[in-house]
Short mmCIF file of C-alpha atoms and ligand atoms in Angstrom, two decimals:
data_model
loop_
_atom_site.label_atom_id
_atom_site.label_comp_id
_atom_site.label_asym_id
_atom_site.label_seq_id
_atom_site.Cartn_x
_atom_site.Cartn_y
_atom_site.Cartn_z
CA MET A 1 -16.06 4.38 29.76
CA ILE A 2 -19.38 3.52 28.34
CA LEU A 3 -19.68 6.61 25.97
CA TYR A 4 -23.56 6.65 25.49
CA GLU A 5 -26.85 6.81 28.01
CA HIS A 6 -28.32 3.57 26.34
CA LEU A 7 -25.12 1.56 28.17
CA GLN A 8 -25.43 1.41 31.65
CA VAL A 9 -23.74 -1.13 34.55
CA ASN A 10 -26.51 -2.93 36.33
CA GLU A 11 -26.08 -4.06 40.32
CA LEU A 12 -24.11 -7.34 38.58
CA GLY A 13 -21.45 -5.15 37.65
CA HIS A 14 -22.71 -6.22 33.81
CA LEU A 15 -22.88 -3.69 30.85
CA THR A 16 -26.45 -3.67 29.93
CA ILE A 17 -27.66 -2.22 26.30
CA GLY A 18 -31.57 -0.70 26.32
CA GLY A 19 -31.60 -2.01 30.03
CA LEU A 20 -30.92 -5.53 28.88
CA ASP A 21 -27.89 -7.31 30.44
CA THR A 22 -25.28 -7.69 27.93
CA VAL A 23 -23.92 -11.56 29.45
CA GLU A 24 -27.70 -12.62 29.42
CA LEU A 25 -27.52 -11.51 25.72
CA ALA A 26 -24.72 -13.58 25.14
CA ASN A 27 -25.89 -16.50 26.65
CA GLN A 28 -29.18 -16.11 24.76
CA PHE A 29 -27.77 -15.57 21.43
CA GLY A 30 -24.29 -16.70 21.31
CA THR A 31 -21.12 -14.62 20.30
CA PRO A 32 -20.03 -12.96 18.61
CA ALA A 33 -23.41 -10.90 18.02
CA TYR A 34 -23.95 -7.42 16.78
CA ILE A 35 -26.50 -5.89 19.50
CA ILE A 36 -28.40 -2.89 18.40
CA ASP A 37 -30.54 -0.66 20.33
CA GLU A 38 -33.72 -0.09 17.83
CA ASP A 39 -34.83 2.90 20.39
CA VAL A 40 -31.53 4.78 19.84
CA VAL A 41 -31.61 4.27 15.98
CA ARG A 42 -35.24 5.50 16.16
CA ALA A 43 -34.31 8.49 18.32
CA SER A 44 -31.66 9.35 15.85
CA CYS A 45 -33.98 9.44 13.02
CA ARG A 46 -36.25 11.44 14.55
CA THR A 47 -33.71 14.15 15.63
CA TYR A 48 -32.64 14.44 11.95
CA ARG A 49 -36.28 14.42 10.63
CA ASN A 50 -37.32 16.94 13.24
CA ALA A 51 -34.44 19.28 12.20
CA VAL A 52 -34.32 18.91 8.68
CA GLN A 53 -37.95 19.59 8.39
CA LYS A 54 -37.69 22.78 10.56
CA HIS A 55 -34.66 24.08 8.92
CA PHE A 56 -34.69 22.73 5.34
CA GLY A 57 -38.84 22.84 4.90
CA GLU A 58 -41.69 20.30 5.44
CA GLN A 59 -40.94 18.49 1.99
CA SER A 60 -37.55 17.42 3.00
CA TYR A 61 -36.65 14.57 4.69
CA PRO A 62 -33.43 13.27 5.85
CA LEU A 63 -31.99 10.22 3.55
CA TYR A 64 -30.42 7.32 5.48
CA ALA A 65 -27.06 6.36 3.79
CA SER A 66 -28.12 2.37 4.06
CA LYS A 67 -24.77 1.13 3.17
CA ALA A 68 -24.04 2.06 7.01
CA LEU A 69 -26.00 -0.71 8.15
CA CYS A 70 -28.17 -2.91 5.85
CA PHE A 71 -30.85 -5.39 6.35
CA ALA A 72 -34.41 -5.80 5.99
CA GLN A 73 -35.80 -4.52 9.10
CA MET A 74 -33.65 -1.58 9.40
CA TYR A 75 -35.16 -0.73 6.09
CA ARG A 76 -38.52 -0.92 7.70
CA ILE A 77 -37.25 1.25 10.59
CA ALA A 78 -36.33 3.90 8.07
CA ALA A 79 -39.41 3.33 6.34
CA GLU A 80 -41.62 3.88 9.37
CA GLU A 81 -39.53 7.12 10.50
CA GLY A 82 -40.45 8.94 7.67
CA LEU A 83 -36.92 8.80 6.16
CA GLY A 84 -35.94 8.12 2.64
CA ILE A 85 -32.63 6.31 1.81
CA ASP A 86 -29.45 5.93 -0.13
CA CYS A 87 -28.69 2.68 -1.95
CA VAL A 88 -25.55 2.17 -3.85
CA SER A 89 -26.41 -1.46 -5.33
CA GLY A 90 -28.58 -3.67 -6.55
CA GLY A 91 -28.42 -5.79 -3.49
CA GLU A 92 -29.10 -2.75 -1.42
CA LEU A 93 -32.22 -1.67 -3.63
CA TYR A 94 -33.32 -5.48 -3.51
CA THR A 95 -33.38 -5.78 0.25
CA ALA A 96 -35.16 -2.57 0.47
CA ARG A 97 -37.72 -3.58 -1.46
CA ALA A 98 -38.05 -7.12 -0.25
CA ALA A 99 -38.49 -5.03 3.08
CA GLY A 100 -41.42 -3.28 1.41
CA PHE A 101 -39.39 0.16 1.36
CA PRO A 102 -41.53 2.66 -0.90
CA ALA A 103 -39.58 3.25 -4.12
CA GLU A 104 -40.15 6.44 -4.75
CA ARG A 105 -37.99 7.64 -1.54
CA ILE A 106 -35.11 5.50 -2.97
CA PHE A 107 -32.05 7.56 -4.06
CA PHE A 108 -29.82 5.06 -5.93
CA HIS A 109 -25.92 5.94 -6.03
CA GLY A 110 -23.01 4.45 -7.23
CA ASN A 111 -20.03 5.23 -9.44
CA ASN A 112 -20.21 2.41 -11.69
CA LYS A 113 -23.81 1.10 -12.43
CA THR A 114 -24.55 -1.54 -14.94
CA ASP A 115 -26.81 -1.71 -17.12
CA LYS A 116 -28.54 -4.52 -15.07
CA ASP A 117 -28.54 -2.26 -12.13
CA ILE A 118 -30.31 0.63 -14.28
CA SER A 119 -32.60 -1.49 -15.67
CA ASP A 120 -33.79 -3.28 -12.22
CA ALA A 121 -33.75 -0.08 -10.60
CA LEU A 122 -35.90 1.24 -13.41
CA ASP A 123 -38.49 -1.57 -13.24
CA MET A 124 -38.54 -1.01 -9.49
CA GLY A 125 -39.59 2.39 -10.18
CA VAL A 126 -36.76 4.26 -7.92
CA GLY A 127 -37.65 7.72 -7.34
CA THR A 128 -34.13 9.35 -8.15
CA PHE A 129 -30.88 8.27 -9.50
CA VAL A 130 -27.84 10.05 -8.51
CA VAL A 131 -25.82 9.93 -11.82
CA ASP A 132 -22.41 9.98 -11.61
CA ASN A 133 -20.62 10.40 -15.03
CA VAL A 134 -21.81 10.70 -18.59
CA GLU A 135 -21.65 7.26 -19.57
CA GLU A 136 -24.01 6.54 -16.67
CA LEU A 137 -26.27 9.31 -18.01
CA GLY A 138 -26.13 8.16 -21.58
CA ALA A 139 -27.29 4.72 -20.57
CA LEU A 140 -29.99 5.53 -18.15
CA SER A 141 -31.18 8.02 -20.44
CA CYS A 142 -31.39 5.42 -23.27
CA ALA A 143 -33.22 2.51 -21.38
CA ALA A 144 -35.71 5.15 -19.40
CA ALA A 145 -36.85 6.81 -22.98
CA SER A 146 -37.07 3.22 -24.26
CA ARG A 147 -39.49 2.56 -21.58
CA GLY A 148 -41.23 5.91 -22.37
CA ILE A 149 -40.33 7.12 -19.09
CA LYS A 150 -38.36 10.71 -18.16
CA GLN A 151 -36.38 9.34 -14.96
CA ARG A 152 -35.88 12.18 -12.11
CA ILE A 153 -31.99 12.42 -11.59
CA LEU A 154 -29.57 14.46 -9.46
CA LEU A 155 -25.72 14.80 -10.81
CA ARG A 156 -22.96 13.92 -8.41
CA ILE A 157 -20.62 16.80 -8.39
CA THR A 158 -17.16 16.96 -6.64
CA PRO A 159 -16.94 20.50 -5.15
CA GLY A 160 -13.37 20.26 -4.13
CA ILE A 161 -13.47 20.13 -0.44
CA ASP A 162 -10.62 18.23 1.35
CA PRO A 163 -12.67 17.87 4.78
CA HIS A 164 -9.55 16.89 6.71
CA THR A 165 -7.87 20.16 6.33
CA HIS A 166 -10.95 22.15 7.23
CA LYS A 167 -10.77 24.72 4.48
CA ALA A 168 -11.76 24.66 0.69
CA VAL A 169 -8.58 23.17 -0.48
CA VAL A 170 -9.68 23.35 -4.17
CA THR A 171 -7.74 20.35 -5.78
CA GLY A 172 -8.53 18.19 -2.50
CA ASN A 173 -11.32 16.47 -3.82
CA ILE A 174 -10.79 17.04 -7.60
CA ASP A 175 -8.79 13.62 -7.68
CA SER A 176 -11.73 11.35 -6.83
CA LYS A 177 -13.55 8.08 -8.75
CA PHE A 178 -16.85 9.78 -7.94
CA GLY A 179 -18.53 12.75 -9.54
CA SER A 180 -17.50 15.37 -11.97
CA ALA A 181 -15.35 18.26 -10.56
CA ILE A 182 -16.41 21.88 -11.00
CA ALA A 183 -12.94 22.90 -11.19
CA THR A 184 -12.24 21.15 -14.55
CA GLY A 185 -15.39 22.22 -16.30
CA GLN A 186 -16.52 18.44 -16.37
CA ALA A 187 -19.81 19.29 -13.85
CA MET A 188 -20.81 22.04 -16.23
CA GLU A 189 -20.77 19.58 -19.30
CA ILE A 190 -22.55 16.99 -17.66
CA VAL A 191 -25.07 19.34 -16.49
CA LYS A 192 -25.56 20.52 -20.36
CA LYS A 193 -25.86 16.89 -21.57
CA ALA A 194 -28.25 15.97 -18.61
CA ILE A 195 -30.52 18.84 -19.73
CA GLU A 196 -30.57 17.91 -23.23
CA SER A 197 -31.04 14.06 -22.58
CA ASP A 198 -34.48 12.87 -23.40
CA GLY A 199 -34.98 10.16 -20.80
CA VAL A 200 -33.88 11.94 -17.69
CA GLU A 201 -35.21 14.92 -15.74
CA LEU A 202 -32.22 17.00 -13.96
CA VAL A 203 -33.92 18.03 -10.86
CA GLY A 204 -30.90 18.28 -8.56
CA LEU A 205 -26.92 18.14 -7.93
CA HIS A 206 -25.45 16.01 -4.97
CA CYS A 207 -22.18 16.12 -3.26
CA HIS A 208 -20.56 14.45 -0.22
CA ILE A 209 -17.31 15.55 0.91
CA GLY A 210 -16.25 12.63 3.35
CA SER A 211 -16.76 11.11 6.48
CA GLN A 212 -16.44 11.01 10.22
CA ILE A 213 -16.22 14.72 9.61
CA PHE A 214 -16.70 16.60 13.21
CA ASP A 215 -16.44 20.12 12.01
CA ILE A 216 -19.28 21.74 10.56
CA GLU A 217 -17.32 24.06 8.15
CA PRO A 218 -16.10 21.81 5.19
CA PHE A 219 -20.12 21.11 4.76
CA GLU A 220 -20.73 24.84 4.96
CA ASP A 221 -17.52 25.53 2.19
CA ALA A 222 -19.32 22.51 0.18
CA ALA A 223 -22.87 24.11 0.42
CA LYS A 224 -21.23 27.74 -0.61
CA ILE A 225 -19.49 25.93 -3.95
CA MET A 226 -22.43 24.16 -4.80
CA VAL A 227 -24.96 27.21 -4.38
CA SER A 228 -22.64 29.44 -6.34
CA PHE A 229 -22.18 26.26 -9.20
CA ILE A 230 -26.15 26.41 -9.47
CA ALA A 231 -26.24 30.32 -10.09
CA ASP A 232 -23.41 29.41 -12.84
CA ILE A 233 -25.56 26.60 -14.04
CA LYS A 234 -28.75 29.77 -14.13
CA ARG A 235 -26.63 32.30 -15.77
CA GLU A 236 -24.96 29.99 -18.43
CA LEU A 237 -27.65 27.49 -19.59
CA GLY A 238 -30.78 29.72 -18.02
CA TYR A 239 -31.82 26.38 -16.31
CA GLU A 240 -32.97 26.13 -12.91
CA ILE A 241 -31.59 23.79 -10.26
CA LYS A 242 -34.48 22.62 -7.65
CA GLU A 243 -32.69 20.52 -5.17
CA LEU A 244 -29.50 19.87 -3.26
CA ASN A 245 -28.42 16.94 -1.66
CA LEU A 246 -25.09 17.52 0.53
CA GLY A 247 -24.22 14.05 1.14
CA GLY A 248 -23.51 12.53 4.75
CA GLY A 249 -20.50 12.29 7.04
CA LEU A 250 -20.86 13.83 10.40
CA GLY A 251 -18.96 12.45 12.89
CA VAL A 252 -19.65 9.67 15.70
CA LYS A 253 -18.10 9.59 19.22
CA TYR A 254 -16.15 6.19 19.15
CA THR A 255 -13.79 6.93 21.86
CA GLN A 256 -13.68 9.23 25.03
CA TYR A 257 -11.42 11.57 22.99
CA ASP A 258 -13.84 12.20 20.18
CA ARG A 259 -16.63 15.06 20.45
CA GLU A 260 -20.15 14.64 20.57
CA ILE A 261 -21.92 16.56 17.70
CA ASP A 262 -25.38 18.11 18.06
CA TYR A 263 -26.85 17.15 14.72
CA ALA A 264 -29.96 19.26 14.82
CA GLU A 265 -27.37 22.13 15.78
CA ALA A 266 -25.03 21.23 12.42
CA ILE A 267 -28.27 20.98 10.11
CA GLU A 268 -29.26 24.33 11.35
CA GLY A 269 -25.75 25.69 10.55
CA ILE A 270 -26.04 24.30 6.99
CA SER A 271 -29.11 25.83 6.30
CA GLN A 272 -28.22 29.21 7.34
CA ILE A 273 -25.23 29.00 4.96
CA VAL A 274 -27.33 27.55 2.23
CA LEU A 275 -29.92 30.41 2.75
CA HIS A 276 -27.37 33.25 2.85
CA ALA A 277 -25.36 31.81 -0.22
CA CYS A 278 -28.50 31.99 -2.19
CA GLU A 279 -29.34 35.43 -1.43
CA GLN A 280 -26.00 36.18 -2.21
CA ASN A 281 -26.25 34.39 -5.80
CA GLY A 282 -29.48 35.66 -6.42
CA VAL A 283 -30.90 31.71 -6.93
CA ALA A 284 -34.26 30.35 -5.30
CA THR A 285 -33.65 28.35 -2.33
CA PRO A 286 -33.19 24.57 -3.63
CA ARG A 287 -34.91 21.83 -1.42
CA ILE A 288 -32.09 20.34 0.43
CA PHE A 289 -31.36 16.90 1.46
CA ILE A 290 -28.89 15.42 3.62
CA GLU A 291 -27.70 11.55 3.95
CA PRO A 292 -26.49 10.49 6.93
CA GLY A 293 -25.39 6.86 7.51
CA ARG A 294 -22.94 6.68 10.42
CA SER A 295 -24.33 8.97 12.50
CA LEU A 296 -27.69 7.64 12.53
CA VAL A 297 -26.74 4.04 13.67
CA ALA A 298 -23.21 3.63 15.09
CA ALA A 299 -23.53 4.62 18.52
CA ALA A 300 -26.68 2.48 18.72
CA GLY A 301 -24.88 -0.67 18.24
CA ILE A 302 -22.35 -3.09 20.16
CA THR A 303 -20.44 -6.15 19.52
CA LEU A 304 -20.35 -9.00 22.08
CA TYR A 305 -17.58 -11.59 21.89
CA THR A 306 -16.52 -14.43 24.04
CA VAL A 307 -12.47 -13.87 25.13
CA GLY A 308 -10.55 -16.82 24.55
CA SER A 309 -6.71 -16.26 25.58
CA VAL A 310 -5.02 -13.62 27.37
CA LYS A 311 -1.64 -13.58 26.52
CA GLU A 312 0.90 -11.19 28.28
CA ILE A 313 4.31 -10.61 26.60
CA GLU A 314 6.44 -9.39 28.77
CA GLY A 315 8.30 -6.25 27.74
CA PHE A 316 5.92 -6.22 24.74
CA ARG A 317 2.24 -6.06 25.22
CA ASN A 318 -1.03 -8.01 26.25
CA TYR A 319 -3.05 -9.83 23.69
CA VAL A 320 -6.72 -10.63 24.11
CA SER A 321 -8.09 -12.79 21.62
CA VAL A 322 -11.82 -13.01 20.92
CA ASP A 323 -14.25 -15.30 18.81
CA GLY A 324 -14.72 -12.71 16.00
CA GLY A 325 -12.48 -9.72 14.42
CA MET A 326 -11.74 -8.50 11.09
CA PRO A 327 -14.42 -10.48 9.47
CA ASP A 328 -17.39 -9.00 11.42
CA ASN A 329 -15.16 -5.54 12.08
CA PRO A 330 -12.70 -4.80 9.17
CA ARG A 331 -12.34 -1.43 10.12
CA TYR A 332 -9.06 -1.52 12.33
CA ALA A 333 -7.22 -3.72 9.88
CA LEU A 334 -8.47 -1.07 7.09
CA TYR A 335 -8.42 2.49 8.52
CA GLN A 336 -6.88 2.01 11.92
CA SER A 337 -10.27 3.13 13.46
CA GLN A 338 -10.39 3.67 17.39
CA TYR A 339 -13.18 1.68 19.58
CA THR A 340 -13.79 1.83 22.89
CA ALA A 341 -14.09 -1.78 24.83
CA LEU A 342 -14.77 -3.35 28.24
CA ILE A 343 -15.40 -6.73 30.00
CA ALA A 344 -19.38 -6.79 30.12
CA ASN A 345 -19.27 -9.20 33.01
CA ARG A 346 -16.93 -6.96 35.04
CA ALA A 347 -17.85 -3.73 33.64
CA ALA A 348 -17.91 -1.65 36.89
CA ASP A 349 -13.96 -2.31 37.32
CA PRO A 350 -11.42 -0.26 36.77
CA ALA A 351 -10.21 -0.40 33.03
CA THR A 352 -6.46 -0.83 34.20
CA PHE A 353 -5.22 -3.78 31.74
CA ARG A 354 -3.75 -2.59 28.51
CA ALA A 355 -4.45 -4.57 25.57
CA THR A 356 -4.45 -5.62 21.77
CA ILE A 357 -7.60 -6.90 21.22
CA ALA A 358 -6.97 -9.90 18.42
CA GLY A 359 -9.33 -11.77 16.49
CA ARG A 360 -9.38 -15.39 15.02
CA CYS A 361 -8.11 -15.25 11.57
CA CYS A 362 -4.81 -16.46 10.32
CA GLU A 363 -3.56 -13.03 10.01
CA SER A 364 -1.72 -10.69 12.10
CA GLY A 365 -3.50 -7.56 11.03
CA ASP A 366 -6.50 -9.50 12.23
CA LEU A 367 -7.04 -6.90 15.42
CA ILE A 368 -9.93 -4.94 16.93
CA GLY A 369 -7.69 -2.48 18.56
CA GLU A 370 -4.35 -1.73 19.99
CA GLY A 371 -3.55 -0.03 23.34
CA MET A 372 -7.18 -0.29 24.43
CA ASP A 373 -7.64 -0.07 28.11
CA ILE A 374 -10.23 -2.79 29.71
CA GLN A 375 -10.43 -4.51 32.67
CA ARG A 376 -8.33 -7.47 33.01
CA ALA A 377 -9.54 -10.37 31.16
CA GLN A 378 -9.93 -14.03 31.15
CA ARG A 379 -11.08 -16.89 28.92
CA CYS A 380 -14.96 -16.82 28.91
CA ASP A 381 -15.29 -13.37 29.72
CA ILE A 382 -17.74 -11.55 27.26
CA LEU A 383 -16.12 -8.66 25.82
CA ALA A 384 -18.12 -5.58 24.34
CA VAL A 385 -16.71 -3.49 21.68
CA LEU A 386 -18.78 0.04 21.39
CA THR A 387 -20.36 2.14 18.53
CA THR A 388 -20.33 -0.72 16.28
CA GLY A 389 -23.67 -0.06 14.42
CA ALA A 390 -22.05 1.55 11.50
CA TYR A 391 -19.89 -0.23 8.65
CA ASN A 392 -19.47 -3.37 10.84
CA TYR A 393 -22.32 -5.69 10.01
CA SER A 394 -22.70 -4.14 6.48
CA MET A 395 -18.76 -4.58 5.76
CA ALA A 396 -18.87 -8.31 7.44
CA SER A 397 -16.97 -11.14 5.19
CA ASN A 398 -16.38 -14.93 5.31
CA TYR A 399 -12.84 -14.76 5.61
CA ASN A 400 -11.36 -18.03 7.24
CA ARG A 401 -15.32 -19.22 6.23
CA ILE A 402 -16.30 -17.95 9.64
CA PRO A 403 -20.02 -17.40 9.83
CA ARG A 404 -21.43 -13.78 10.06
CA PRO A 405 -22.90 -13.18 13.43
CA PRO A 406 -26.62 -12.41 13.79
CA VAL A 407 -28.05 -8.80 14.40
CA ILE A 408 -30.10 -8.66 17.36
CA LEU A 409 -32.53 -5.50 17.90
CA VAL A 410 -33.22 -4.33 21.21
CA LYS A 411 -36.53 -2.21 22.03
CA ASP A 412 -38.90 -1.74 25.00
CA GLY A 413 -36.83 -4.34 27.03
CA LYS A 414 -36.86 -7.03 24.85
CA ALA A 415 -34.50 -8.69 22.30
CA ARG A 416 -35.26 -10.03 18.96
CA VAL A 417 -33.35 -11.53 16.13
CA ALA A 418 -33.46 -9.10 12.95
CA VAL A 419 -30.55 -11.26 10.97
CA ARG A 420 -29.86 -14.89 11.93
CA ARG A 421 -26.67 -16.06 12.62
CA GLU A 422 -25.30 -17.76 9.52
CA THR A 423 -24.64 -21.52 9.76
CA TYR A 424 -21.72 -23.69 8.26
CA GLU A 425 -24.67 -24.63 5.61
CA ASP A 426 -24.96 -21.14 4.65
CA ILE A 427 -21.22 -21.21 4.19
CA ILE A 428 -21.29 -23.77 1.55
CA LYS A 429 -24.48 -23.24 0.14
CA ASN A 430 -23.22 -22.00 -3.05
CA ASP A 431 -20.43 -24.39 -3.46
CA VAL A 432 -20.61 -27.10 -6.14
CA LEU A 433 -20.24 -30.14 -4.19
C1 PLP B 501 -20.89 6.73 2.72
C2 PLP B 501 -22.22 7.75 1.97
C3 PLP B 501 -23.17 8.63 3.08
C4 PLP B 501 -22.84 8.54 4.34
O1 PLP B 501 -21.71 8.73 5.11
P1 PLP B 501 -21.82 8.73 6.55
O2 PLP B 501 -20.23 9.17 6.68
O3 PLP B 501 -22.22 7.14 6.95
O4 PLP B 501 -22.82 9.26 7.03
C5 PLP B 501 -23.83 9.63 2.36
N1 PLP B 501 -23.73 9.75 1.07
C6 PLP B 501 -23.00 9.04 0.17
C7 PLP B 501 -22.91 9.30 -1.34
C8 PLP B 501 -22.14 8.30 0.65
O5 PLP B 501 -21.11 7.24 0.08
#
């Protein structure tokens, strides 16, 4: 099961990505390695951009939530495709600027920006801050005012949607470390404070209801609640909110059991709900933004590993151990995320071997997945895990002092290194010897 069109099996029975043989890629770049099909990333950027401009208007653009997959060339791709970006830390901002990403298209998120983050971001000329709380609002307003500027901001609002129960559960997300809840009155309070603050210009509101969501309904519910809050602000404070950022969160197909979402259709659906809600509430349609992360990059990526051992424990299960694991993909250990895997050098064989794929760390929970149906495996096989473009490299660690794998970009039938493999020298470079 290879899930996507950019993945194929060639005449040797090898898995290919973007037309390149993954067994050759493993030979050339070593394993583990992240391989990202750049053409697929660019195609999803375009799908989003076209749909956003068609349905949200010419001056809108999608914001790439860059925590999903973050390195200099990825920011360059986002810039070339006309996207804005969402950054959540000083490190992401630094990488984006080092790659030459235009500062005015950066939205700076985070629920605890330090004074240094705020000051660095102001110095860079970051276009928009998404302000999380009143303390940040105060600190930002002071810092901006002392520089004689009025910083554009959105306020992060908690609409009270639980995306996993489908319906608007008005308590769902109130208990969150992010943003100010409408239901508790804190949202209206922070709006008031923002309007009165000298150093900021309140242009809009932001919400983000969750991730890996397949149903469009929670987005529609969030949009309705946010528009009705915009109407409340107009009525109570006489202030017009001009922008509405509805966050990210659209789901991605990781296994044959997941649905594939038509993202253009989802955007059209969201825009209709916003237009309708604006009409009903008697407010002007705001400029709408969305912030996809996962759905822009996940499908484009795979991870290649080399199999080290195959342990069949009679009456229990089969373990296939690979030369990576939770340091390069912590998502199963963290949230039991499901993946699809296959033996890349025998990809045409039937997947009749049920295995637990284990990593190399000294940690029983170091697994890529359990109950995975793959081809019969043996030492030196290449194992490919699919749909690893999002939240793999960006979540990677050096646990057990394992160097991070390289990121290889495939484009027009050619492969190039975008992030070099870490070396042991890299691992100790900050150790005081
Ligand atoms: C993580 C995040 C996103 C992206 O979510 P995906 O599920 O990857 O699309 C967008 N906006 C904010 C504020 C986020 O924290």
